[in-house]
PDB file of C-alpha atoms in Angstrom:
ATOM      1  CA  MET A1059       7.296  -2.017  33.514  1.00  0.00           C
ATOM      2  CA  PRO A1060       8.592  -1.863  29.900  1.00  0.00           C
ATOM      3  CA  ILE A1061      11.476  -4.030  28.753  1.00  0.00           C
ATOM      4  CA  ILE A1062      13.950  -1.423  27.485  1.00  0.00           C
ATOM      5  CA  CYS A1063      15.950  -3.757  25.264  1.00  0.00           C
ATOM      6  CA  MET A1064      12.847  -5.058  23.474  1.00  0.00           C
ATOM      7  CA  ASP A1065      11.390  -1.543  23.229  1.00  0.00           C
ATOM      8  CA  LEU A1066      14.634  -0.402  21.580  1.00  0.00           C
ATOM      9  CA  LEU A1067      14.503  -3.218  19.027  1.00  0.00           C
ATOM     10  CA  GLN A1068      10.822  -2.569  18.307  1.00  0.00           C
ATOM     11  CA  HIS A1069      11.291   1.204  18.016  1.00  0.00           C
ATOM     12  CA  HIS A1070      14.036   0.794  15.404  1.00  0.00           C
ATOM     13  CA  ASN A1071      12.286  -2.148  13.660  1.00  0.00           C
ATOM     14  CA  LEU A1072      15.216  -4.486  14.340  1.00  0.00           C
ATOM     15  CA  ILE A1073      14.684  -8.227  14.037  1.00  0.00           C
ATOM     16  CA  ILE A1074      16.810 -10.870  15.730  1.00  0.00           C
ATOM     17  CA  ASP A1075      17.313 -13.892  13.452  1.00  0.00           C
ATOM     18  CA  THR A1076      18.572 -16.581  15.829  1.00  0.00           C
ATOM     19  CA  CYS A1077      18.760 -19.298  13.144  1.00  0.00           C
ATOM     20  CA  LYS A1078      21.221 -17.333  10.997  1.00  0.00           C
ATOM     21  CA  ARG A1079      22.750 -15.465  13.975  1.00  0.00           C
ATOM     22  CA  ARG A1080      22.152 -11.984  12.616  1.00  0.00           C
ATOM     23  CA  LEU A1081      20.424  -8.712  13.418  1.00  0.00           C
ATOM     24  CA  VAL A1082      18.156  -7.509  10.586  1.00  0.00           C
ATOM     25  CA  ASP A1083      16.908  -3.990   9.872  1.00  0.00           C
ATOM     26  CA  GLY A1084      13.207  -4.563   9.156  1.00  0.00           C
ATOM     27  CA  ASN A1085      13.018  -1.462   6.945  1.00  0.00           C
ATOM     28  CA  THR A1086      16.059  -1.889   4.699  1.00  0.00           C
ATOM     29  CA  LYS A1087      16.569  -5.663   5.154  1.00  0.00           C
ATOM     30  CA  LEU A1088      20.263  -4.976   5.837  1.00  0.00           C
ATOM     31  CA  SER A1089      21.774  -7.393   8.327  1.00  0.00           C
ATOM     32  CA  VAL A1090      24.881  -7.918  10.416  1.00  0.00           C
ATOM     33  CA  CYS A1091      26.226 -11.196  11.742  1.00  0.00           C
ATOM     34  CA  VAL A1092      26.271 -11.507  15.523  1.00  0.00           C
ATOM     35  CA  THR A1093      27.701 -13.912  18.064  1.00  0.00           C
ATOM     36  CA  SER A1094      25.742 -15.407  20.907  1.00  0.00           C
ATOM     37  CA  PHE A1095      26.104 -14.235  24.494  1.00  0.00           C
ATOM     38  CA  SER A1096      25.594 -16.789  27.240  1.00  0.00           C
ATOM     39  CA  GLY A1097      23.541 -14.413  29.401  1.00  0.00           C
ATOM     40  CA  CYS A1098      21.112 -13.460  26.639  1.00  0.00           C
ATOM     41  CA  ILE A1099      17.493 -14.598  26.696  1.00  0.00           C
ATOM     42  CA  LEU A1100      15.299 -13.738  23.713  1.00  0.00           C
ATOM     43  CA  SER A1101      11.533 -13.552  23.581  1.00  0.00           C
ATOM     44  CA  LEU A1102       9.126 -13.097  20.690  1.00  0.00           C
ATOM     45  CA  VAL A1103       7.978  -9.544  19.928  1.00  0.00           C
ATOM     46  CA  LYS A1104       5.332  -8.664  17.382  1.00  0.00           C
ATOM     47  CA  SER A1105       5.320  -5.113  16.060  1.00  0.00           C
ATOM     48  CA  LYS A1106       3.708  -3.191  13.251  1.00  0.00           C
ATOM     49  CA  HIS A1107       5.766  -0.525  11.487  1.00  0.00           C
ATOM     50  CA  THR A1108       3.930   2.579  10.319  1.00  0.00           C
ATOM     51  CA  ILE A1109       5.200   5.836   8.868  1.00  0.00           C
ATOM     52  CA  ASP A1110       4.114   9.010  10.602  1.00  0.00           C
ATOM     53  CA  PRO A1111       1.900  10.981   8.150  1.00  0.00           C
ATOM     54  CA  LEU A1112       3.950  14.085   9.002  1.00  0.00           C
ATOM     55  CA  TYR A1113       7.027  12.549   7.316  1.00  0.00           C
ATOM     56  CA  GLN A1114       5.349  10.760   4.382  1.00  0.00           C
ATOM     57  CA  PRO A1115       5.473  13.805   2.013  1.00  0.00           C
ATOM     58  CA  LEU A1116       9.211  14.155   2.684  1.00  0.00           C
ATOM     59  CA  LEU A1117       9.801  10.462   1.969  1.00  0.00           C
ATOM     60  CA  ASP A1118       7.720  10.756  -1.211  1.00  0.00           C
ATOM     61  CA  LYS A1119       9.751  13.775  -2.327  1.00  0.00           C
ATOM     62  CA  TYR A1120      13.102  11.994  -1.761  1.00  0.00           C
ATOM     63  CA  PRO A1121      12.435   8.284  -2.430  1.00  0.00           C
ATOM     64  CA  GLY A1122      16.144   7.381  -2.502  1.00  0.00           C
ATOM     65  CA  ILE A1123      16.552   8.325   1.155  1.00  0.00           C
ATOM     66  CA  HIS A1124      15.116   5.029   2.381  1.00  0.00           C
ATOM     67  CA  GLN A1125      16.145   2.607  -0.370  1.00  0.00           C
ATOM     68  CA  THR A1126      17.998  -0.558   0.511  1.00  0.00           C
ATOM     69  CA  GLN A1127      21.772  -0.273   0.422  1.00  0.00           C
ATOM     70  CA  PRO A1128      23.940  -2.990  -1.164  1.00  0.00           C
ATOM     71  CA  LYS A1129      24.531  -6.002   1.058  1.00  0.00           C
ATOM     72  CA  ARG A1130      27.869  -5.833   2.855  1.00  0.00           C
ATOM     73  CA  PRO A1131      29.856  -8.813   4.107  1.00  0.00           C
ATOM     74  CA  CYS A1132      29.743  -9.697   7.789  1.00  0.00           C
ATOM     75  CA  VAL A1133      32.369  -7.907   9.835  1.00  0.00           C
ATOM     76  CA  THR A1134      34.638 -10.047  11.961  1.00  0.00           C
ATOM     77  CA  SER A1135      36.190  -8.392  14.982  1.00  0.00           C
ATOM     78  CA  ASN A1136      36.619  -8.831  18.705  1.00  0.00           C
ATOM     79  CA  VAL A1137      34.305  -5.908  19.508  1.00  0.00           C
ATOM     80  CA  ALA A1138      31.270  -6.896  21.569  1.00  0.00           C
ATOM     81  CA  HIS A1139      28.198  -4.742  22.144  1.00  0.00           C
ATOM     82  CA  HIS A1140      25.783  -5.369  24.987  1.00  0.00           C
ATOM     83  CA  ILE A1141      22.501  -3.692  25.838  1.00  0.00           C
ATOM     84  CA  THR A1142      21.708  -4.040  29.502  1.00  0.00           C
ATOM     85  CA  SER A1143      18.362  -3.272  31.030  1.00  0.00           C
ATOM     86  CA  GLY A1144      17.026  -3.478  34.476  1.00  0.00           C
TER      87      GLY A1144
END
């Protein structure tokens, strides 16, 4: 049975940096600060990101579409997001 939460992170190439408490976009290297959740258990996931050959010509034609955006400061708010699976 697949682990939906980990599949979601892998599909979108998202990396959890527990040392710096942030979620990192593996493609753009953009990150957001996060807070810990007492019910959260993390496990190591290894993934390889590849670009579908169907989309490569489009990305080559418009190279700016996937360039890294300027780093933004961490947002502080009381909003909490949770992904539940099971």
